[in-house]
Each structure stands twice: as C-alpha cells, then as structure tokens.
Amino acid sequence: MKKASLKDKVCKVIEQNAQRIIDIGTQVWKNPELGYKEYKTAALVEKTWEELGLPFESQLARTGSKALLKGEESKTTVALMGELDAVICPEHPCADTETGAAHSCAHHAQIAALLGAAIGLVRSGVSEHLSGDIAFMAVPAEEPVEMEFRQRLREKGEIGFLGGKQEMIRIGALDDVDMTVMFHSTNNKRNVKAMVGGTSNGFIAKLIKYKGREAHAGSPSGGINALNAAMMGLQGIHAQRETFKDSDCIRIHPIITKGGDLVNIIPADVRLETFVRGKSMKAVMSAARKTNRALKAGAMAVGAEVEIIEIPGFYPRNKNDEILNSIFRSNISALIGEENVDEKGHGAGSSDIGDVMQIMPAVHPYIGGMKGSGHTKERRVVDEYLAYIVSAKSMAMTLIDLLAEGAEKGLQVKAQQGYMSKTEYLDYWSEITEQAGREE
Ligand SMILES: [Zn+2]
Ligand SMILES: [Zn+2]
C-alpha cells in the first residue's frame, strides 16, 4: 500500500481518538514528576502499551519504557521518543505541591504524541504494510537537574549519566535502534507553528562543595566562611564573561543549593551546581577550565577547601539528519501549511537528543501549541490540537515515510556514515569529564 493511503488511515484513527489523546496530555500535565522518578507517568504509558497489545520492556534507565511494533519485515528499526520528566517550578499553577515539579518544558505533550502515534499506528493496522519496526520509547530525565541526587545514583552505579537518553545508550536500549525521531514543544511565535533543524548548546556539569570551618556567628574569628568562598568563586566566574566569544554562546548559570546550616553558625558546608554550556565541546572545555580557576580562587582567598565534581553533561545538538528533517518538514507542512513552518537556528539550551545524534541519525523539530517561556510558571498549553494531535500525526506520518514501500527511505537514512560507536561515545565522555577537572 502507498504511503499516502497509510498516512490517511493512521491520521483518521488519531483523529477518532483525539479526545483520548488530549486527555492523556492533560493527565500527564497534572501529574508532573522529576527525572528518574517518573513512576506514575511510566505506569500511564505502560497501561497504554498493554491496551494496544504491544510487548514492552520496563524500568529501563530506572523509569523508561520501550514498546515494539513489528512490521511485516524488519529491515530497520526507528525509535519514536517521548520524555517523561518535568522541571521544578513551584509557582506554576499545575505544580506538584510536594515536589514543586511542573511540566514547564511541556514534555507532557511529547508523551501524548508518543501514545497518540502508537494508538494510530497500531489501531489502523498499517504495520502489515511496513518493512521495518518501530520502538516507542518513553525516556526519563531529559532535564539534567537535581545533581546531588543523580550523583548519588551514579556513585551507587545505578546510572552513569544525568540524561535518560544517555542512559538508554549506556544500558544498550538503543543497540537495536537505527534512527530516532522526537520533538519538543514550543511557543507560537511570529505565527510560526513549527520549527525544523537548528542546533543547541552542549555542556559539562559541576557539583561544587566548599568546606570551611564552623564557628559561633557571634565570635567568628576562628571560622572559615565557606559561603564567602563560594560568593567570591561566583564573582570570579562573572569576571570571565568578557573573555567569552559571542559565537561560542557560553552560558554559565550556577545556583547555591546549600548556603549554610543555621544562621548563627559560620557556614562550613556550602554547595553549588552549575552547567558550563557552549556551542561546541571545545568552547565548553575552555570555559569549564576558567570556571574551575575562579571557583578555586574563592576558596584560596579565605583558606577554605573546594571540591569540584565533574559530571558528564550533554553533547551539542549539532547533527539534525537532513533526510529526516526534510521528511518531517513535508509532513508537518501538509498538516499546518508550509507558511507556518520555519527553520530553528541556534538555541543555547541543551538536550540529550544531541547525544543520540552522535551515534545515529536523529531529528528533533519543535511543534507549537504553548504559551509562555519554557521552564517558567507562565508556560501552558494554548492549542491542544496542535500540541498533541498535530504532533502525534506528524510523528506517525514520518515513521510511515521511513518504513513503508519497502522501507526505502529508512534504509537510506540507516546507510549514512560518520557516527560514533557506542563504545566511542562512552569513552568520549569519560575522557572529557576527566579533562574538565585537569589543571590547565
Ligand atoms: Zn525539555
Ligand atoms: Zn527543558
């Protein structure tokens, strides 16, 4: 059967299930969970796999899930990913009152579209006309946050990376996948409803512990104030900013996660977290060394000690696959009009889809339907149909283009060269993390 009629069939089923898919989006939106703790969201996803009769693997990278839809033949496997996690945004109207988690990055729309695409592809029965398999993957922890919690998991050997897709690579859950398709949601800007292509920053993460000496705050002369050390460290970082090239898009944005124990004790244990982001890993590494120098200078000034724990960040998203890009672009254009689709350009945020792009062809467009900046309390859905249904249809249509008619397009994408092996990828991060901690 031709691609066009398969797409019609799938889109018809998605349309018939539109309210259900919107309800899934709303349910995830109202139950935000932080990375590597997305238990309720994973359960909702897996309930849908069961309903659809899809075999699946559970608890991948702690909370991830991977369901398989087999085609008539298995010439290649395409992963469709959706992210499970939220950010902390306690003032968001939909924030979880206990954890402060909120879907201010709108990953809930990815889950709605992932399940919506699965409903369409399974219920329409098109898989018997596909020459490849689809791995529907709900992935944890795209937001590389709560660094102390994740560092503890790393020390226990439960995870190796901050990012859930990186973990999926590490544990082998992508070993049988040849290419990946996913999207992020975005605001409707300048009448643009979707954006394709573009690049984003990579980063290295740092967990910083200043150790001083406690003293009674009323007689502090014998103490070493770790908060003063930290503040001078932060000022030192700011003093580097004029040395950064605009073209490198460096972003360093530390937070203090612990500023002391009690107000009447000179702080002896002060903790910071930061990313050092940049357009290339070379630029990241240079800025990371300046950051360490500044952090150490703060400690030196007051005689405190500083421990800087280097943690692998994300690779720059610098390799949107051109074939996948053009397939997605033509599908989203057919749904919303090509006048509403634009090129993305560079964004200084980061995503671990950048890491996936180093080992296989992948595509990561942006689809609208949101209002308010990402990671803020203003972020919400203003166009449910665009956010959930158009997203589900455009993802499903892209999968059909790749796998129908003998999977010719999919095989063309798969045949491309120039990717790291999994081992090279893992070695890369060990090396770069070790280098980041080295003196210049
Ligand atoms: Zn995100
Ligand atoms: Zn985000």
Short mmCIF file of C-alpha atoms and ligand atoms in Angstrom, two decimals:
data_model
loop_
_atom_site.label_atom_id
_atom_site.label_comp_id
_atom_site.label_asym_id
_atom_site.label_seq_id
_atom_site.Cartn_x
_atom_site.Cartn_y
_atom_site.Cartn_z
CA MET A 1 0.00 0.00 0.00
CA LYS A 2 1.20 3.51 -0.84
CA LYS A 3 2.49 5.88 1.84
CA ALA A 4 -0.29 8.40 1.22
CA SER A 5 -3.10 5.95 1.96
CA LEU A 6 -1.29 4.55 5.01
CA LYS A 7 -0.91 8.09 6.37
CA ASP A 8 -4.62 8.73 5.75
CA LYS A 9 -5.55 5.60 7.68
CA VAL A 10 -3.34 6.44 10.65
CA CYS A 11 -4.39 10.09 10.79
CA LYS A 12 -8.04 9.04 10.69
CA VAL A 13 -7.55 6.81 13.75
CA ILE A 14 -5.63 9.56 15.57
CA GLU A 15 -8.48 11.96 14.75
CA GLN A 16 -11.07 9.47 16.07
CA ASN A 17 -9.03 9.20 19.29
CA ALA A 18 -8.30 12.93 19.54
CA GLN A 19 -10.15 13.47 22.81
CA ARG A 20 -8.44 10.48 24.40
CA ILE A 21 -5.00 11.74 23.31
CA ILE A 22 -5.78 15.22 24.65
CA ASP A 23 -6.89 13.61 27.93
CA ILE A 24 -3.56 11.75 28.14
CA GLY A 25 -1.75 15.08 27.69
CA THR A 26 -3.87 16.69 30.40
CA GLN A 27 -3.33 13.79 32.78
CA VAL A 28 0.47 13.94 32.42
CA TRP A 29 0.36 17.75 32.70
CA LYS A 30 -1.45 17.43 36.02
CA ASN A 31 0.92 14.77 37.39
CA PRO A 32 4.43 16.20 36.86
CA GLU A 33 7.38 14.13 38.10
CA LEU A 34 11.11 14.79 38.17
CA GLY A 35 13.68 12.83 36.21
CA TYR A 36 14.44 9.22 37.19
CA LYS A 37 11.33 9.34 39.45
CA GLU A 38 8.59 9.34 36.78
CA TYR A 39 6.72 6.34 38.20
CA LYS A 40 3.12 7.49 37.64
CA THR A 41 3.86 8.71 34.12
CA ALA A 42 5.62 5.48 33.22
CA ALA A 43 2.64 3.49 34.56
CA LEU A 44 0.26 5.51 32.37
CA VAL A 45 2.46 4.85 29.35
CA GLU A 46 2.67 1.13 30.06
CA LYS A 47 -1.07 0.85 30.60
CA THR A 48 -1.44 2.11 27.03
CA TRP A 49 1.12 -0.39 25.69
CA GLU A 50 -0.91 -3.15 27.36
CA GLU A 51 -4.17 -1.90 25.87
CA LEU A 52 -2.56 -1.83 22.44
CA GLY A 53 -1.16 -5.32 22.92
CA LEU A 54 2.42 -4.16 22.40
CA PRO A 55 5.25 -6.14 24.03
CA PHE A 56 7.42 -3.81 26.11
CA GLU A 57 10.45 -3.60 28.38
CA SER A 58 10.01 -1.80 31.67
CA GLN A 59 12.25 0.14 34.13
CA LEU A 60 14.89 0.92 31.53
CA ALA A 61 17.19 3.59 32.99
CA ARG A 62 15.02 3.33 36.17
CA THR A 63 11.69 4.54 34.76
CA GLY A 64 11.94 4.27 30.97
CA SER A 65 9.84 2.02 28.80
CA LYS A 66 10.24 0.62 25.30
CA ALA A 67 7.42 -0.99 23.31
CA LEU A 68 7.88 -2.70 19.98
CA LEU A 69 5.58 -2.62 16.96
CA LYS A 70 6.84 -5.13 14.44
CA GLY A 71 6.42 -4.52 10.73
CA GLU A 72 5.79 -7.20 8.11
CA GLU A 73 9.57 -7.26 7.61
CA SER A 74 12.32 -5.98 9.93
CA LYS A 75 14.77 -4.17 7.66
CA THR A 76 15.39 -1.35 10.11
CA THR A 77 14.17 -0.02 13.48
CA VAL A 78 13.09 3.55 14.14
CA ALA A 79 12.66 4.86 17.68
CA LEU A 80 9.95 7.38 18.43
CA MET A 81 10.82 9.01 21.75
CA GLY A 82 8.86 10.99 24.30
CA GLU A 83 10.33 12.40 27.52
CA LEU A 84 8.71 11.59 30.86
CA ASP A 85 10.09 14.24 33.18
CA ALA A 86 9.23 17.73 34.41
CA VAL A 87 11.25 20.62 35.90
CA ILE A 88 10.92 22.25 39.32
CA CYS A 89 8.72 25.33 39.08
CA PRO A 90 6.84 25.57 42.40
CA GLU A 91 4.83 28.68 41.47
CA HIS A 92 3.41 27.06 38.36
CA PRO A 93 -0.36 26.66 38.71
CA CYS A 94 -0.05 22.93 37.94
CA ALA A 95 2.99 22.30 40.17
CA ASP A 96 3.05 19.23 42.39
CA THR A 97 2.59 20.63 45.89
CA GLU A 98 5.15 18.29 47.43
CA THR A 99 7.98 18.29 44.89
CA GLY A 100 7.38 21.58 43.06
CA ALA A 101 7.57 19.69 39.77
CA ALA A 102 5.72 21.21 36.79
CA HIS A 103 5.64 20.50 33.09
CA SER A 104 7.13 23.90 32.21
CA CYS A 105 9.18 22.21 29.48
CA ALA A 106 5.99 20.59 28.14
CA HIS A 107 7.31 17.04 27.91
CA HIS A 108 3.70 16.00 28.63
CA ALA A 109 2.93 16.90 25.00
CA GLN A 110 5.66 14.50 23.87
CA ILE A 111 4.06 11.68 25.87
CA ALA A 112 0.60 12.48 24.46
CA ALA A 113 2.03 12.47 20.93
CA LEU A 114 4.06 9.29 21.54
CA LEU A 115 0.96 7.41 22.76
CA GLY A 116 -1.22 9.10 20.14
CA ALA A 117 1.09 7.99 17.35
CA ALA A 118 1.17 4.47 18.82
CA ILE A 119 -2.65 4.35 19.00
CA GLY A 120 -2.86 5.48 15.35
CA LEU A 121 -0.21 3.11 14.04
CA VAL A 122 -1.48 0.06 15.95
CA ARG A 123 -5.25 0.51 15.67
CA SER A 124 -5.12 1.34 11.94
CA GLY A 125 -3.36 -1.97 11.29
CA VAL A 126 -0.81 -0.32 8.97
CA SER A 127 2.12 -2.27 10.40
CA GLU A 128 1.46 -5.14 7.99
CA HIS A 129 2.46 -2.70 5.23
CA LEU A 130 5.69 -1.63 6.93
CA SER A 131 9.10 -3.13 6.22
CA GLY A 132 10.66 -2.10 9.49
CA ASP A 133 9.94 -2.00 13.23
CA ILE A 134 9.01 0.89 15.50
CA ALA A 135 10.38 1.22 19.05
CA PHE A 136 8.09 3.51 21.04
CA MET A 137 10.30 4.83 23.84
CA ALA A 138 9.27 6.80 26.90
CA VAL A 139 12.58 8.14 28.21
CA PRO A 140 13.32 9.54 31.66
CA ALA A 141 15.27 12.57 32.79
CA GLU A 142 15.88 14.93 29.90
CA GLU A 143 16.25 17.77 32.39
CA PRO A 144 19.75 17.34 33.87
CA VAL A 145 18.78 18.60 37.32
CA GLU A 146 18.90 17.58 41.00
CA MET A 147 22.58 16.93 40.62
CA GLU A 148 23.26 15.70 44.16
CA PHE A 149 20.51 13.08 43.87
CA ARG A 150 21.78 11.91 40.49
CA GLN A 151 25.40 11.95 41.62
CA ARG A 152 24.42 9.60 44.49
CA LEU A 153 22.79 7.29 41.91
CA ARG A 154 25.99 7.49 39.84
CA GLU A 155 28.11 6.60 42.87
CA LYS A 156 25.88 3.61 43.56
CA GLY A 157 26.29 2.57 39.93
CA GLU A 158 22.55 2.89 39.26
CA ILE A 159 23.06 5.43 36.49
CA GLY A 160 26.08 6.73 34.62
CA PHE A 161 24.65 9.92 33.19
CA LEU A 162 22.40 12.85 34.06
CA GLY A 163 20.31 12.30 30.93
CA GLY A 164 17.88 9.45 30.33
CA LYS A 165 18.73 9.06 26.63
CA GLN A 166 22.39 8.82 27.52
CA GLU A 167 21.44 6.10 29.97
CA MET A 168 19.46 4.33 27.25
CA ILE A 169 22.64 4.35 25.16
CA ARG A 170 24.75 3.12 28.09
CA ILE A 171 22.47 0.20 29.02
CA GLY A 172 22.13 -0.92 25.41
CA ALA A 173 18.46 0.01 24.94
CA LEU A 174 19.39 1.73 21.67
CA ASP A 175 21.63 -1.05 20.39
CA ASP A 176 18.89 -2.32 18.05
CA VAL A 177 17.72 1.16 17.00
CA ASP A 178 18.95 2.68 13.73
CA MET A 179 17.45 6.18 13.90
CA THR A 180 15.43 8.34 16.29
CA VAL A 181 12.55 10.73 15.83
CA MET A 182 11.24 13.11 18.52
CA PHE A 183 10.22 16.74 19.10
CA HIS A 184 10.00 19.41 21.77
CA SER A 185 7.06 21.75 22.17
CA THR A 186 7.43 25.48 21.67
CA ASN A 187 5.54 28.76 21.87
CA ASN A 188 3.60 30.00 18.88
CA LYS A 189 5.86 32.84 17.84
CA ARG A 190 5.55 35.14 14.82
CA ASN A 191 2.73 32.90 13.55
CA VAL A 192 5.25 30.09 13.26
CA LYS A 193 3.70 26.85 14.47
CA ALA A 194 6.66 24.50 13.94
CA MET A 195 10.41 24.78 13.50
CA VAL A 196 12.84 22.33 12.00
CA GLY A 197 16.60 21.86 12.05
CA GLY A 198 18.79 24.12 14.14
CA THR A 199 21.40 23.41 16.77
CA SER A 200 21.77 23.78 20.52
CA ASN A 201 24.49 24.02 23.14
CA GLY A 202 26.30 21.17 24.83
CA PHE A 203 27.58 21.35 28.39
CA ILE A 204 29.56 19.88 31.23
CA ALA A 205 28.03 19.81 34.73
CA LYS A 206 29.74 20.62 38.02
CA LEU A 207 28.77 19.84 41.57
CA ILE A 208 30.78 22.11 43.87
CA LYS A 209 31.36 21.69 47.58
CA TYR A 210 33.07 24.42 49.63
CA LYS A 211 34.35 23.30 53.02
CA GLY A 212 35.15 25.86 55.69
CA ARG A 213 35.31 25.76 59.47
CA GLU A 214 32.30 26.32 61.70
CA ALA A 215 32.36 28.99 64.37
CA HIS A 216 29.75 30.72 66.51
CA ALA A 217 28.48 33.57 64.37
CA GLY A 218 28.80 35.87 67.39
CA SER A 219 32.52 35.15 67.66
CA PRO A 220 33.51 34.19 64.11
CA SER A 221 37.23 34.95 64.20
CA GLY A 222 38.30 31.30 64.27
CA GLY A 223 35.95 30.23 61.48
CA ILE A 224 36.41 29.84 57.74
CA ASN A 225 33.32 31.05 55.94
CA ALA A 226 32.52 28.69 53.08
CA LEU A 227 29.73 30.99 51.87
CA ASN A 228 32.19 33.85 51.45
CA ALA A 229 34.44 31.49 49.49
CA ALA A 230 31.54 30.48 47.28
CA MET A 231 30.47 34.07 46.66
CA MET A 232 33.99 35.00 45.58
CA GLY A 233 34.01 31.92 43.35
CA LEU A 234 30.81 33.13 41.71
CA GLN A 235 32.22 36.65 41.26
CA GLY A 236 35.29 35.06 39.71
CA ILE A 237 33.08 33.30 37.16
CA HIS A 238 31.36 36.59 36.29
CA ALA A 239 34.78 38.18 35.77
CA GLN A 240 35.48 35.67 32.99
CA ARG A 241 32.45 36.61 30.91
CA GLU A 242 34.14 39.32 28.82
CA THR A 243 36.59 36.67 27.60
CA PHE A 244 33.87 34.50 26.02
CA LYS A 245 33.32 34.77 22.28
CA ASP A 246 29.72 35.62 21.28
CA SER A 247 29.89 32.90 18.64
CA ASP A 248 30.55 30.25 21.34
CA CYS A 249 27.23 31.03 23.12
CA ILE A 250 28.74 30.29 26.54
CA ARG A 251 26.22 30.05 29.36
CA ILE A 252 27.33 29.50 32.98
CA HIS A 253 24.47 29.71 35.47
CA PRO A 254 25.37 28.47 38.96
CA ILE A 255 22.89 28.08 41.80
CA ILE A 256 23.57 27.72 45.53
CA THR A 257 21.83 24.57 46.70
CA LYS A 258 23.11 24.85 50.27
CA GLY A 259 24.20 28.17 51.76
CA GLY A 260 24.85 27.09 55.34
CA ASP A 261 23.24 25.18 58.19
CA LEU A 262 22.00 27.73 60.72
CA VAL A 263 22.08 31.50 60.75
CA ASN A 264 24.08 31.60 63.98
CA ILE A 265 26.85 29.34 62.70
CA ILE A 266 29.52 30.44 60.23
CA PRO A 267 28.80 28.27 57.13
CA ALA A 268 31.22 25.37 56.81
CA ASP A 269 29.38 23.41 54.10
CA VAL A 270 28.21 25.31 51.04
CA ARG A 271 27.19 23.66 47.80
CA LEU A 272 26.69 24.91 44.27
CA GLU A 273 25.64 23.34 40.99
CA THR A 274 26.38 24.71 37.57
CA PHE A 275 26.46 23.84 33.92
CA VAL A 276 29.05 25.28 31.59
CA ARG A 277 27.34 25.39 28.22
CA GLY A 278 28.64 26.25 24.78
CA LYS A 279 28.07 25.73 21.11
CA SER A 280 30.97 23.27 20.80
CA MET A 281 32.60 20.99 23.36
CA LYS A 282 35.91 22.77 22.66
CA ALA A 283 34.34 26.05 23.77
CA VAL A 284 32.73 24.29 26.76
CA MET A 285 36.09 22.89 27.88
CA SER A 286 37.83 26.24 27.70
CA ALA A 287 35.07 27.94 29.71
CA ALA A 288 34.99 24.99 32.15
CA ARG A 289 38.66 25.49 33.00
CA LYS A 290 38.11 29.21 33.63
CA THR A 291 35.17 28.29 35.85
CA ASN A 292 37.29 25.93 37.94
CA ARG A 293 40.03 28.52 38.26
CA ALA A 294 37.50 31.05 39.55
CA LEU A 295 35.93 28.57 41.98
CA LYS A 296 39.33 27.67 43.40
CA ALA A 297 40.29 31.34 43.76
CA GLY A 298 37.29 31.85 46.06
CA ALA A 299 38.45 29.04 48.30
CA MET A 300 42.03 30.25 48.29
CA ALA A 301 41.04 33.76 49.36
CA VAL A 302 39.59 32.66 52.70
CA GLY A 303 41.53 29.45 53.25
CA ALA A 304 38.57 27.16 52.52
CA GLU A 305 38.66 23.96 50.53
CA VAL A 306 36.72 23.32 47.36
CA GLU A 307 35.81 20.02 45.76
CA ILE A 308 34.60 20.19 42.16
CA ILE A 309 32.87 17.04 40.93
CA GLU A 310 32.82 16.92 37.15
CA ILE A 311 29.75 15.20 35.70
CA PRO A 312 29.19 14.41 32.01
CA GLY A 313 26.74 16.90 30.50
CA PHE A 314 25.07 16.68 27.09
CA TYR A 315 26.66 16.78 23.67
CA PRO A 316 25.73 19.78 21.46
CA ARG A 317 22.69 19.10 19.29
CA ASN A 318 24.58 19.72 16.10
CA LYS A 319 23.56 16.95 13.69
CA ASN A 320 19.87 17.01 12.74
CA ASP A 321 19.72 14.46 9.97
CA GLU A 322 18.90 16.17 6.67
CA ILE A 323 16.80 13.36 5.21
CA LEU A 324 14.76 13.01 8.42
CA ASN A 325 14.45 16.79 8.58
CA SER A 326 13.00 17.07 5.11
CA ILE A 327 10.59 14.15 5.68
CA PHE A 328 9.32 15.71 8.89
CA ARG A 329 9.11 19.15 7.30
CA SER A 330 6.94 17.93 4.43
CA ASN A 331 4.61 16.07 6.83
CA ILE A 332 4.12 18.95 9.26
CA SER A 333 3.68 21.33 6.29
CA ALA A 334 0.91 19.11 4.93
CA LEU A 335 -0.86 19.39 8.29
CA ILE A 336 -0.43 23.07 9.16
CA GLY A 337 0.68 24.77 5.94
CA GLU A 338 4.28 25.41 4.92
CA GLU A 339 3.90 29.12 5.64
CA ASN A 340 3.68 28.16 9.34
CA VAL A 341 6.95 26.21 9.38
CA ASP A 342 10.34 27.86 9.87
CA GLU A 343 13.99 26.99 10.48
CA LYS A 344 15.05 26.82 14.14
CA GLY A 345 18.51 28.41 14.26
CA HIS A 346 20.74 28.05 17.35
CA GLY A 347 19.38 27.76 20.88
CA ALA A 348 21.64 27.98 23.95
CA GLY A 349 19.67 25.31 25.85
CA SER A 350 20.69 21.65 25.75
CA SER A 351 19.09 18.25 25.26
CA ASP A 352 20.41 14.72 25.37
CA ILE A 353 18.97 14.09 21.91
CA GLY A 354 22.29 15.77 20.98
CA ASP A 355 23.99 12.68 22.39
CA VAL A 356 21.76 10.31 20.43
CA MET A 357 22.67 12.29 17.28
CA GLN A 358 26.33 11.38 17.78
CA ILE A 359 25.63 7.66 17.45
CA MET A 360 22.77 7.53 14.91
CA PRO A 361 20.71 9.73 12.56
CA ALA A 362 18.08 11.62 14.53
CA VAL A 363 15.70 14.52 14.13
CA HIS A 364 14.40 16.96 16.71
CA PRO A 365 11.94 19.58 15.47
CA TYR A 366 9.80 21.94 17.56
CA ILE A 367 5.99 21.94 17.46
CA GLY A 368 3.88 24.78 18.87
CA GLY A 369 0.74 24.91 20.96
CA MET A 370 2.36 26.51 24.03
CA LYS A 371 2.38 29.95 25.58
CA GLY A 372 4.97 31.37 27.99
CA SER A 373 8.69 30.70 28.14
CA GLY A 374 9.94 27.19 28.87
CA HIS A 375 10.92 26.45 32.50
CA THR A 376 8.74 29.32 33.82
CA LYS A 377 5.40 29.47 35.63
CA GLU A 378 3.86 31.10 32.54
CA ARG A 379 4.28 28.01 30.35
CA ARG A 380 0.95 26.36 29.41
CA VAL A 381 -0.93 24.79 26.53
CA VAL A 382 -3.00 27.17 24.43
CA ASP A 383 -3.67 24.94 21.43
CA GLU A 384 -4.29 21.32 22.47
CA TYR A 385 -4.91 20.18 18.92
CA LEU A 386 -1.56 21.48 17.69
CA ALA A 387 0.37 20.41 20.81
CA TYR A 388 -0.96 16.84 20.96
CA ILE A 389 -2.80 15.81 17.80
CA VAL A 390 -0.75 17.51 15.09
CA SER A 391 2.37 16.31 16.93
CA ALA A 392 1.08 12.71 17.00
CA LYS A 393 0.11 12.79 13.33
CA SER A 394 3.35 14.37 12.11
CA MET A 395 5.44 11.83 14.05
CA ALA A 396 3.36 8.87 12.78
CA MET A 397 3.48 10.15 9.19
CA THR A 398 7.27 10.45 9.43
CA LEU A 399 7.52 6.83 10.60
CA ILE A 400 5.39 5.72 7.64
CA ASP A 401 7.64 7.59 5.21
CA LEU A 402 10.62 5.76 6.67
CA LEU A 403 9.16 2.26 6.80
CA ALA A 404 6.52 1.92 4.06
CA GLU A 405 7.16 0.99 0.42
CA GLY A 406 9.96 -1.42 1.33
CA ALA A 407 11.50 0.96 3.92
CA GLU A 408 13.50 2.54 1.13
CA LYS A 409 13.82 5.90 2.91
CA GLY A 410 14.60 4.28 6.23
CA LEU A 411 17.37 2.22 4.67
CA GLN A 412 18.75 5.36 3.02
CA VAL A 413 18.90 7.07 6.43
CA LYS A 414 20.39 3.97 8.06
CA ALA A 415 23.13 3.70 5.44
CA GLN A 416 24.64 7.05 6.36
CA GLN A 417 28.12 7.07 7.86
CA GLY A 418 30.03 9.26 10.28
CA TYR A 419 28.60 8.26 13.67
CA MET A 420 30.43 7.26 16.84
CA SER A 421 30.11 3.68 18.01
CA LYS A 422 28.54 3.22 21.44
CA THR A 423 31.99 2.48 22.91
CA GLU A 424 33.49 5.57 21.31
CA TYR A 425 30.61 7.62 22.71
CA LEU A 426 31.06 6.28 26.26
CA ASP A 427 34.85 6.71 26.07
CA TYR A 428 34.37 10.25 24.82
CA TRP A 429 32.51 11.27 27.97
CA SER A 430 34.94 9.54 30.35
CA GLU A 431 37.80 11.36 28.67
CA ILE A 432 36.14 14.76 28.53
CA THR A 433 34.97 14.57 32.14
CA GLU A 434 38.45 13.67 33.30
CA GLN A 435 39.94 16.51 31.23
CA ALA A 436 37.48 19.03 32.63
CA GLY A 437 38.92 18.51 36.10
CA ARG A 438 42.53 18.82 34.99
CA GLU A 439 44.57 21.96 35.62
CA GLU A 440 45.44 23.95 32.52
ZN ZN B 1 12.82 19.52 27.62
ZN ZN B 2 13.58 21.76 29.49
#
